[in-house]
PDB file of C-alpha atoms in Angstrom:
ATOM      1  CA  MET A   1      -3.439   1.647 -16.478  1.00 49.00           C
ATOM      2  CA  ALA A   2      -0.812  -0.576 -18.097  1.00 55.00           C
ATOM      3  CA  GLU A   3       1.796   0.434 -20.899  1.00 60.00           C
ATOM      4  CA  ALA A   4       4.601  -1.434 -22.478  1.00 58.00           C
ATOM      5  CA  PRO A   5       7.446   1.083 -23.318  1.00 69.00           C
ATOM      6  CA  ASN A   6      10.190  -1.613 -23.894  1.00 76.00           C
ATOM      7  CA  PRO A   7      10.280  -5.358 -24.850  1.00 82.00           C
ATOM      8  CA  GLY A   8       9.073  -7.530 -21.771  1.00 94.00           C
ATOM      9  CA  VAL A   9       8.575  -4.535 -19.544  1.00 96.00           C
ATOM     10  CA  ALA A  10       5.022  -3.060 -18.572  1.00 96.00           C
ATOM     11  CA  VAL A  11       4.493   0.003 -16.646  1.00 97.00           C
ATOM     12  CA  VAL A  12       1.421   0.439 -14.394  1.00 97.00           C
ATOM     13  CA  ARG A  13       0.562   3.599 -13.533  1.00 96.00           C
ATOM     14  CA  LEU A  14      -1.988   4.683 -10.671  1.00 95.00           C
ATOM     15  CA  THR A  15      -4.654   6.888 -12.175  1.00 92.00           C
ATOM     16  CA  GLY A  16      -7.132   8.604  -9.407  1.00 81.00           C
ATOM     17  CA  PRO A  17      -9.738  11.010  -9.652  1.00 76.00           C
ATOM     18  CA  GLY A  18      -7.755  14.132  -9.650  1.00 69.00           C
ATOM     19  CA  ARG A  19      -6.926  13.595  -5.973  1.00 80.00           C
ATOM     20  CA  GLY A  20      -3.419  12.519  -5.949  1.00 91.00           C
ATOM     21  CA  ASN A  21      -4.414   8.940  -7.129  1.00 94.00           C
ATOM     22  CA  MET A  22      -6.445   8.303  -4.096  1.00 93.00           C
ATOM     23  CA  MET A  23      -7.214   4.683  -3.759  1.00 94.00           C
ATOM     24  CA  GLY A  24     -11.081   4.434  -4.208  1.00 91.00           C
ATOM     25  CA  LEU A  25     -13.341   1.339  -5.022  1.00 92.00           C
ATOM     26  CA  ALA A  26     -12.325   1.148  -8.478  1.00 92.00           C
ATOM     27  CA  PHE A  27      -8.448   1.079  -7.572  1.00 94.00           C
ATOM     28  CA  TRP A  28      -8.946  -1.926  -5.363  1.00 95.00           C
ATOM     29  CA  GLU A  29     -11.348  -3.746  -7.912  1.00 95.00           C
ATOM     30  CA  GLU A  30      -8.791  -3.214 -10.530  1.00 96.00           C
ATOM     31  CA  LEU A  31      -5.441  -3.693  -9.012  1.00 97.00           C
ATOM     32  CA  PRO A  32      -5.498  -7.610  -8.632  1.00 97.00           C
ATOM     33  CA  ARG A  33      -7.403  -8.021 -12.403  1.00 97.00           C
ATOM     34  CA  VAL A  34      -4.454  -5.953 -13.970  1.00 97.00           C
ATOM     35  CA  PHE A  35      -1.683  -8.038 -11.900  1.00 98.00           C
ATOM     36  CA  GLY A  36      -3.029 -11.191 -12.573  1.00 97.00           C
ATOM     37  CA  ALA A  37      -3.120 -10.552 -16.132  1.00 97.00           C
ATOM     38  CA  LEU A  38       0.474  -9.349 -15.996  1.00 97.00           C
ATOM     39  CA  ASP A  39       1.386 -12.639 -14.322  1.00 97.00           C
ATOM     40  CA  ALA A  40      -0.317 -14.943 -16.937  1.00 97.00           C
ATOM     41  CA  ASP A  41       1.117 -12.686 -19.876  1.00 96.00           C
ATOM     42  CA  ASP A  42       4.185 -14.579 -21.287  1.00 95.00           C
ATOM     43  CA  THR A  43       5.360 -11.316 -23.184  1.00 95.00           C
ATOM     44  CA  VAL A  44       5.606  -9.481 -19.734  1.00 96.00           C
ATOM     45  CA  ARG A  45       9.001 -10.293 -17.842  1.00 97.00           C
ATOM     46  CA  ALA A  46       9.091  -7.472 -15.380  1.00 97.00           C
ATOM     47  CA  VAL A  47       6.825  -4.728 -14.142  1.00 98.00           C
ATOM     48  CA  VAL A  48       7.416  -0.846 -13.198  1.00 98.00           C
ATOM     49  CA  LEU A  49       4.820   0.465 -11.145  1.00 98.00           C
ATOM     50  CA  ALA A  50       4.452   4.492 -10.796  1.00 97.00           C
ATOM     51  CA  GLY A  51       1.917   6.945 -10.093  1.00 96.00           C
ATOM     52  CA  ALA A  52       0.428   9.527 -12.912  1.00 94.00           C
ATOM     53  CA  GLY A  53       0.614  13.451 -12.166  1.00 92.00           C
ATOM     54  CA  ASN A  54       2.213  15.136  -9.202  1.00 94.00           C
ATOM     55  CA  HIS A  55       2.023  11.858  -6.898  1.00 95.00           C
ATOM     56  CA  PHE A  56       2.611   8.113  -6.459  1.00 97.00           C
ATOM     57  CA  SER A  57      -0.643   8.071  -4.029  1.00 96.00           C
ATOM     58  CA  THR A  58      -2.262   9.643  -1.284  1.00 94.00           C
ATOM     59  CA  GLY A  59      -3.832   6.432   0.077  1.00 92.00           C
ATOM     60  CA  LEU A  60      -7.160   5.134   0.623  1.00 90.00           C
ATOM     61  CA  ASP A  61     -10.155   7.101  -0.131  1.00 89.00           C
ATOM     62  CA  VAL A  62     -11.635   6.600   3.668  1.00 85.00           C
ATOM     63  CA  GLN A  63     -14.771   8.379   2.541  1.00 82.00           C
ATOM     64  CA  GLU A  64     -15.467   6.070  -0.208  1.00 87.00           C
ATOM     65  CA  VAL A  65     -14.371   2.740   1.029  1.00 88.00           C
ATOM     66  CA  LEU A  66     -15.206   3.100   4.756  1.00 82.00           C
ATOM     67  CA  GLY A  67     -17.902   5.779   4.497  1.00 76.00           C
ATOM     68  CA  SER A  68     -20.838   3.432   4.286  1.00 76.00           C
ATOM     69  CA  TRP A  69     -19.579   1.735   7.528  1.00 74.00           C
ATOM     70  CA  LEU A  70     -19.444   4.770   9.665  1.00 72.00           C
ATOM     71  CA  GLY A  71     -22.896   4.626  10.795  1.00 68.00           C
ATOM     72  CA  ARG A  72     -23.399   0.933  10.838  1.00 69.00           C
ATOM     73  CA  LEU A  73     -21.599  -0.280  13.727  1.00 66.00           C
ATOM     74  CA  GLY A  74     -21.996   2.890  16.044  1.00 63.00           C
ATOM     75  CA  PRO A  75     -24.189   3.015  19.304  1.00 61.00           C
ATOM     76  CA  GLY A  76     -27.696   2.025  19.141  1.00 61.00           C
ATOM     77  CA  ALA A  77     -26.971  -0.077  16.166  1.00 65.00           C
ATOM     78  CA  PRO A  78     -28.324  -3.561  15.862  1.00 65.00           C
ATOM     79  CA  ALA A  79     -26.803  -6.995  16.710  1.00 59.00           C
ATOM     80  CA  GLN A  80     -23.423  -6.587  14.380  1.00 77.00           C
ATOM     81  CA  ALA A  81     -22.125 -10.147  14.269  1.00 80.00           C
ATOM     82  CA  ALA A  82     -23.167 -10.186  10.392  1.00 83.00           C
ATOM     83  CA  ALA A  83     -21.970  -6.623   9.605  1.00 81.00           C
ATOM     84  CA  ARG A  84     -18.716  -7.213  11.310  1.00 84.00           C
ATOM     85  CA  THR A  85     -18.441 -10.228   9.165  1.00 88.00           C
ATOM     86  CA  GLU A  86     -18.994  -8.263   5.983  1.00 87.00           C
ATOM     87  CA  LEU A  87     -16.503  -5.837   7.120  1.00 88.00           C
ATOM     88  CA  ARG A  88     -13.916  -8.413   7.597  1.00 91.00           C
ATOM     89  CA  GLY A  89     -14.489  -9.795   4.210  1.00 92.00           C
ATOM     90  CA  LEU A  90     -14.172  -6.116   2.818  1.00 91.00           C
ATOM     91  CA  ILE A  91     -10.685  -5.916   4.661  1.00 92.00           C
ATOM     92  CA  ARG A  92      -9.599  -9.345   3.386  1.00 95.00           C
ATOM     93  CA  GLY A  93     -10.597  -8.232  -0.023  1.00 95.00           C
ATOM     94  CA  LEU A  94      -8.423  -5.038   0.172  1.00 95.00           C
ATOM     95  CA  GLN A  95      -5.436  -7.294   1.618  1.00 96.00           C
ATOM     96  CA  ASP A  96      -5.954  -9.644  -1.418  1.00 96.00           C
ATOM     97  CA  ALA A  97      -5.702  -6.727  -3.974  1.00 96.00           C
ATOM     98  CA  ILE A  98      -2.208  -5.749  -2.498  1.00 97.00           C
ATOM     99  CA  THR A  99      -1.111  -9.348  -2.379  1.00 97.00           C
ATOM    100  CA  SER A 100      -1.788  -9.776  -6.045  1.00 97.00           C
ATOM    101  CA  VAL A 101       1.347  -7.617  -6.399  1.00 97.00           C
ATOM    102  CA  ALA A 102       3.675  -9.449  -4.208  1.00 96.00           C
ATOM    103  CA  ALA A 103       2.187 -12.960  -5.456  1.00 95.00           C
ATOM    104  CA  CYS A 104       2.753 -11.623  -9.292  1.00 97.00           C
ATOM    105  CA  ARG A 105       5.427 -13.797 -10.498  1.00 96.00           C
ATOM    106  CA  LYS A 106       7.468 -11.091 -12.545  1.00 97.00           C
ATOM    107  CA  PRO A 107       9.305  -8.674 -10.496  1.00 98.00           C
ATOM    108  CA  VAL A 108       7.681  -5.432  -9.541  1.00 98.00           C
ATOM    109  CA  ILE A 109       9.781  -2.097  -9.108  1.00 98.00           C
ATOM    110  CA  ALA A 110       8.008   0.827  -7.666  1.00 98.00           C
ATOM    111  CA  ALA A 111       8.935   4.425  -8.893  1.00 98.00           C
ATOM    112  CA  VAL A 112       7.532   6.953  -6.264  1.00 98.00           C
ATOM    113  CA  HIS A 113       7.781  10.663  -6.745  1.00 98.00           C
ATOM    114  CA  GLY A 114       5.647  12.984  -4.477  1.00 97.00           C
ATOM    115  CA  TRP A 115       3.284  11.840  -1.629  1.00 97.00           C
ATOM    116  CA  CYS A 116       3.126   8.174  -1.088  1.00 97.00           C
ATOM    117  CA  ILE A 117       0.602   7.858   2.095  1.00 97.00           C
ATOM    118  CA  GLY A 118      -1.156   4.949   3.745  1.00 95.00           C
ATOM    119  CA  GLY A 119      -2.176   2.659   1.297  1.00 95.00           C
ATOM    120  CA  GLY A 120       0.545   3.443  -1.149  1.00 97.00           C
ATOM    121  CA  VAL A 121       3.061   2.369   1.312  1.00 98.00           C
ATOM    122  CA  ASP A 122       1.232  -0.799   1.723  1.00 97.00           C
ATOM    123  CA  LEU A 123       1.465  -1.213  -2.335  1.00 98.00           C
ATOM    124  CA  ILE A 124       5.087  -0.300  -2.381  1.00 98.00           C
ATOM    125  CA  SER A 125       5.852  -2.801   0.280  1.00 98.00           C
ATOM    126  CA  ALA A 126       4.548  -5.714  -1.843  1.00 97.00           C
ATOM    127  CA  ALA A 127       6.841  -4.513  -4.743  1.00 98.00           C
ATOM    128  CA  ASP A 128      10.174  -6.311  -4.914  1.00 98.00           C
ATOM    129  CA  VAL A 129      12.362  -3.144  -5.512  1.00 98.00           C
ATOM    130  CA  ARG A 130      11.209   0.498  -4.392  1.00 98.00           C
ATOM    131  CA  LEU A 131      13.109   3.854  -5.877  1.00 98.00           C
ATOM    132  CA  ALA A 132      12.247   7.194  -5.223  1.00 98.00           C
ATOM    133  CA  SER A 133      12.781  10.758  -6.677  1.00 98.00           C
ATOM    134  CA  ALA A 134      13.973  13.231  -4.400  1.00 98.00           C
ATOM    135  CA  ASP A 135      10.696  15.027  -4.188  1.00 98.00           C
ATOM    136  CA  ALA A 136       9.077  11.637  -2.655  1.00 98.00           C
ATOM    137  CA  LYS A 137       7.503  11.892   0.894  1.00 98.00           C
ATOM    138  CA  PHE A 138       6.448   8.676   2.942  1.00 98.00           C
ATOM    139  CA  SER A 139       4.000   8.264   5.540  1.00 97.00           C
ATOM    140  CA  ILE A 140       2.417   5.182   7.718  1.00 97.00           C
ATOM    141  CA  ARG A 141      -0.606   7.765   8.207  1.00 94.00           C
ATOM    142  CA  GLU A 142      -3.282   5.196   9.514  1.00 94.00           C
ATOM    143  CA  ALA A 143      -2.816   6.088  13.463  1.00 94.00           C
ATOM    144  CA  ARG A 144      -3.225   9.862  12.802  1.00 92.00           C
ATOM    145  CA  LEU A 145      -6.592   8.603  11.047  1.00 90.00           C
ATOM    146  CA  ALA A 146      -7.579   6.746  13.999  1.00 92.00           C
ATOM    147  CA  ILE A 147      -7.238   3.285  11.982  1.00 92.00           C
ATOM    148  CA  VAL A 148      -4.784   0.334  12.458  1.00 94.00           C
ATOM    149  CA  ALA A 149      -2.967  -0.110   8.977  1.00 94.00           C
ATOM    150  CA  ASP A 150      -4.490  -3.438   7.663  1.00 94.00           C
ATOM    151  CA  VAL A 151      -3.522  -4.208   4.309  1.00 95.00           C
ATOM    152  CA  GLY A 152       0.331  -4.982   4.412  1.00 95.00           C
ATOM    153  CA  SER A 153       2.542  -2.412   5.432  1.00 96.00           C
ATOM    154  CA  LEU A 154       2.817  -3.713   9.243  1.00 96.00           C
ATOM    155  CA  GLN A 155       3.632  -7.091   8.186  1.00 96.00           C
ATOM    156  CA  ARG A 156       5.855  -6.426   5.004  1.00 96.00           C
ATOM    157  CA  LEU A 157       7.825  -3.599   6.023  1.00 97.00           C
ATOM    158  CA  ARG A 158       9.448  -5.469   9.169  1.00 94.00           C
ATOM    159  CA  GLY A 159      11.669  -7.538   6.513  1.00 94.00           C
ATOM    160  CA  ILE A 160      12.711  -4.374   4.607  1.00 96.00           C
ATOM    161  CA  ILE A 161      13.319  -1.278   7.058  1.00 98.00           C
ATOM    162  CA  GLY A 162      13.520  -3.522  10.240  1.00 96.00           C
ATOM    163  CA  GLU A 163      11.455  -3.632  13.364  1.00 96.00           C
ATOM    164  CA  GLY A 164      12.727  -0.175  14.836  1.00 97.00           C
ATOM    165  CA  HIS A 165      12.276   2.073  11.934  1.00 98.00           C
ATOM    166  CA  LEU A 166       8.570   0.392  11.262  1.00 98.00           C
ATOM    167  CA  ARG A 167       7.406   0.931  14.962  1.00 98.00           C
ATOM    168  CA  GLU A 168       8.822   4.684  14.678  1.00 98.00           C
ATOM    169  CA  LEU A 169       6.920   5.353  11.396  1.00 98.00           C
ATOM    170  CA  ALA A 170       3.711   3.284  12.293  1.00 97.00           C
ATOM    171  CA  ILE A 171       3.075   4.596  15.948  1.00 97.00           C
ATOM    172  CA  THR A 172       4.118   8.387  15.232  1.00 97.00           C
ATOM    173  CA  ALA A 173       2.462   8.446  11.791  1.00 96.00           C
ATOM    174  CA  LYS A 174       5.093  10.881  10.960  1.00 97.00           C
ATOM    175  CA  ASP A 175       6.019  12.172   7.320  1.00 97.00           C
ATOM    176  CA  ILE A 176       9.538  11.271   5.837  1.00 98.00           C
ATOM    177  CA  PRO A 177      11.587  12.482   2.784  1.00 98.00           C
ATOM    178  CA  ALA A 178      13.016  10.469   0.381  1.00 98.00           C
ATOM    179  CA  SER A 179      16.590  10.961   1.977  1.00 98.00           C
ATOM    180  CA  ARG A 180      15.138   9.223   4.991  1.00 98.00           C
ATOM    181  CA  ALA A 181      13.668   6.650   3.402  1.00 98.00           C
ATOM    182  CA  GLU A 182      17.105   5.682   1.407  1.00 98.00           C
ATOM    183  CA  LYS A 183      18.594   5.476   4.716  1.00 98.00           C
ATOM    184  CA  ILE A 184      16.361   3.141   6.382  1.00 98.00           C
ATOM    185  CA  GLY A 185      16.451   0.992   3.092  1.00 98.00           C
ATOM    186  CA  LEU A 186      12.616   1.738   2.234  1.00 98.00           C
ATOM    187  CA  VAL A 187      14.057   2.467  -1.171  1.00 98.00           C
ATOM    188  CA  ASN A 188      17.094   1.519  -2.758  1.00 98.00           C
ATOM    189  CA  ASP A 189      18.139   4.757  -4.565  1.00 98.00           C
ATOM    190  CA  VAL A 190      16.872   8.278  -4.997  1.00 98.00           C
ATOM    191  CA  TYR A 191      17.125  10.392  -7.914  1.00 98.00           C
ATOM    192  CA  ALA A 192      16.927  13.977  -8.590  1.00 98.00           C
ATOM    193  CA  GLU A 193      13.762  14.179 -10.742  1.00 97.00           C
ATOM    194  CA  PRO A 194      10.780  12.182 -11.622  1.00 97.00           C
ATOM    195  CA  ALA A 195      11.831  11.739 -14.949  1.00 96.00           C
ATOM    196  CA  GLU A 196      15.547  10.340 -14.196  1.00 97.00           C
ATOM    197  CA  LEU A 197      13.695   7.965 -11.455  1.00 98.00           C
ATOM    198  CA  MET A 198      11.391   6.574 -14.248  1.00 97.00           C
ATOM    199  CA  ALA A 199      14.401   6.180 -16.694  1.00 96.00           C
ATOM    200  CA  ALA A 200      16.447   4.126 -13.822  1.00 97.00           C
ATOM    201  CA  ALA A 201      13.120   1.952 -12.833  1.00 97.00           C
ATOM    202  CA  LEU A 202      12.960   1.054 -16.568  1.00 96.00           C
ATOM    203  CA  ALA A 203      16.594   0.346 -16.860  1.00 96.00           C
ATOM    204  CA  MET A 204      16.547  -2.067 -13.930  1.00 97.00           C
ATOM    205  CA  ALA A 205      13.371  -3.822 -15.200  1.00 97.00           C
ATOM    206  CA  ALA A 206      15.124  -4.250 -18.643  1.00 96.00           C
ATOM    207  CA  GLU A 207      18.323  -5.797 -16.806  1.00 96.00           C
ATOM    208  CA  SER A 208      15.588  -8.169 -15.275  1.00 97.00           C
ATOM    209  CA  ALA A 209      13.655  -8.787 -18.241  1.00 96.00           C
ATOM    210  CA  ALA A 210      17.131  -9.959 -20.054  1.00 96.00           C
ATOM    211  CA  ASN A 211      17.475 -12.794 -17.740  1.00 96.00           C
ATOM    212  CA  SER A 212      15.831 -16.400 -17.649  1.00 97.00           C
ATOM    213  CA  PRO A 213      12.233 -15.915 -16.824  1.00 96.00           C
ATOM    214  CA  LEU A 214      12.011 -19.085 -15.394  1.00 97.00           C
ATOM    215  CA  ALA A 215      15.041 -18.442 -12.824  1.00 98.00           C
ATOM    216  CA  VAL A 216      13.508 -14.957 -12.220  1.00 97.00           C
ATOM    217  CA  ALA A 217      10.320 -16.191 -11.109  1.00 96.00           C
ATOM    218  CA  GLY A 218      11.989 -19.191  -9.376  1.00 96.00           C
ATOM    219  CA  THR A 219      14.101 -16.801  -7.298  1.00 96.00           C
ATOM    220  CA  LYS A 220      11.025 -14.697  -6.356  1.00 95.00           C
ATOM    221  CA  ALA A 221       9.501 -17.854  -5.292  1.00 94.00           C
ATOM    222  CA  VAL A 222      12.207 -18.838  -2.969  1.00 94.00           C
ATOM    223  CA  LEU A 223      12.675 -15.395  -1.809  1.00 93.00           C
ATOM    224  CA  ASN A 224       8.765 -15.347  -0.958  1.00 91.00           C
ATOM    225  CA  GLU A 225       8.772 -18.662   1.039  1.00 87.00           C
ATOM    226  CA  GLY A 226       8.503 -18.752   4.497  1.00 78.00           C
ATOM    227  CA  ARG A 227       7.969 -14.496   4.714  1.00 85.00           C
ATOM    228  CA  GLU A 228       4.764 -14.798   2.831  1.00 84.00           C
ATOM    229  CA  GLU A 229       3.363 -17.224   5.366  1.00 87.00           C
ATOM    230  CA  ASP A 230       4.030 -14.813   8.522  1.00 92.00           C
ATOM    231  CA  ILE A 231       2.723 -12.028   6.541  1.00 95.00           C
ATOM    232  CA  ALA A 232      -0.656 -14.032   5.759  1.00 93.00           C
ATOM    233  CA  ARG A 233      -0.758 -14.732   9.384  1.00 94.00           C
ATOM    234  CA  GLY A 234      -0.327 -11.225  10.313  1.00 95.00           C
ATOM    235  CA  LEU A 235      -2.956 -10.154   7.796  1.00 95.00           C
ATOM    236  CA  ARG A 236      -5.678 -12.509   9.083  1.00 95.00           C
ATOM    237  CA  HIS A 237      -5.082 -11.079  12.467  1.00 95.00           C
ATOM    238  CA  VAL A 238      -5.340  -7.471  11.611  1.00 95.00           C
ATOM    239  CA  ALA A 239      -8.464  -8.286   9.819  1.00 94.00           C
ATOM    240  CA  LEU A 240     -10.012  -9.744  12.745  1.00 92.00           C
ATOM    241  CA  TRP A 241      -8.865  -6.648  15.110  1.00 93.00           C
ATOM    242  CA  ASN A 242     -10.049  -3.993  12.638  1.00 90.00           C
ATOM    243  CA  SER A 243     -13.515  -5.879  12.038  1.00 89.00           C
ATOM    244  CA  SER A 244     -13.893  -5.696  15.826  1.00 86.00           C
ATOM    245  CA  PHE A 245     -12.487  -2.393  16.832  1.00 87.00           C
ATOM    246  CA  LEU A 246     -12.234  -0.210  13.791  1.00 85.00           C
ATOM    247  CA  HIS A 247     -15.248   1.795  14.354  1.00 83.00           C
ATOM    248  CA  SER A 248     -14.690   4.365  17.086  1.00 85.00           C
ATOM    249  CA  GLU A 249     -15.366   7.948  18.028  1.00 85.00           C
ATOM    250  CA  ASP A 250     -11.858   8.592  17.192  1.00 88.00           C
ATOM    251  CA  LEU A 251     -12.199   7.634  13.671  1.00 85.00           C
ATOM    252  CA  LEU A 252     -15.425   9.646  13.328  1.00 83.00           C
ATOM    253  CA  GLU A 253     -13.181  12.563  14.556  1.00 87.00           C
ATOM    254  CA  ALA A 254     -10.673  11.836  12.165  1.00 85.00           C
ATOM    255  CA  VAL A 255     -12.899  11.551   9.076  1.00 82.00           C
ATOM    256  CA  GLN A 256     -14.963  14.726  10.196  1.00 86.00           C
ATOM    257  CA  ALA A 257     -10.947  16.677  10.750  1.00 86.00           C
ATOM    258  CA  MET A 258     -10.217  15.539   7.573  1.00 82.00           C
ATOM    259  CA  ALA A 259     -13.213  17.050   5.986  1.00 82.00           C
ATOM    260  CA  GLU A 260     -12.512  20.381   7.817  1.00 86.00           C
ATOM    261  CA  ASN A 261      -8.729  20.340   7.106  1.00 86.00           C
ATOM    262  CA  ARG A 262      -7.649  20.186  10.532  1.00 90.00           C
ATOM    263  CA  PRO A 263      -5.772  17.929  13.183  1.00 89.00           C
ATOM    264  CA  GLY A 264      -8.009  15.396  14.830  1.00 90.00           C
ATOM    265  CA  VAL A 265      -8.364  15.543  18.491  1.00 93.00           C
ATOM    266  CA  PHE A 266      -8.720  12.139  20.095  1.00 91.00           C
ATOM    267  CA  THR A 267     -10.247  10.791  22.931  1.00 90.00           C
ATOM    268  CA  GLY A 268      -9.337   7.072  22.925  1.00 88.00           C
ATOM    269  CA  LYS A 269     -13.145   6.453  22.669  1.00 87.00           C
TER     270      LYS A 269
END
C-alpha cells in the first residue's frame, strides 16, 4: 500500500493478513509492481518503507509459499529435475521481488518497528537507509527454520554490518534489539517511539527529495555498481543450493514445530 504524505515522498506500508505483516504469495507479487511503479513515477523522489500495525514484518509465510513443496520432493517422489527447476524459479522470483527495492532509482528509507524477521530483514537490506524505533527486534531466523536464507540478507548485509556480525546473526538465528542493531550498523538511528521514527524517516526522505533527482539517482547507481554484481552472483548460487537441498526432514520438523508453537528438534537429515 503506497501513500504520498509530502511532496515527492511516497510511503509504502506492508499490510499482512493479520499475522504481523507475514509475507504471503500476494506480497511477493505486489512488491515488484509497487516499486516498479514508484521507479517510473517522476513525481516520486524518495520512498519510506514501513509496516502497518504492531510490526514491520514477521517474515515469510512458510506454509503458504512453500507448503505445496513439502510433499513433492520427499522420499518416493518421482524424478525431480523438473520440480527442482520449478522450485529454483520460485526462489528466483522471490529474489527478484526484493531486488526491485534495491533497483529502484529513488532512495528507499526503511522505518522498522516491532518485529523484523527473516524476509523482513531481507527486505530492509535492500533499502538505502534503515531506521528503527526502540521496540524493534531483528532476526535472520532462517537457520532456526531449517532454511538457508535465500532472498538477499546473506548477500547484502555483508556490506552493511560486516562479515563477523553477519555470520553471528545468520548462524545463531538469534534475536537482537534495536540497540544492538544500531551498534553494528544495521540501522543508522533508533527513536523512542514509532511515531518519532516515522517523523524522522519522512524528514530524511524530504531532505533527499529536495535534491536534484538526477544527481540522487546517479549517486545510488554509482554506489550500487560492483556491489550488485556480487549480490547477483550470490543470489544465483543460493537459489541453486536451495533448489537442491531445501527439502529435508529438518524442514518438515521446523514446519511442524511452528504449528505446535515449540522449538524444532533437528537431526541433520
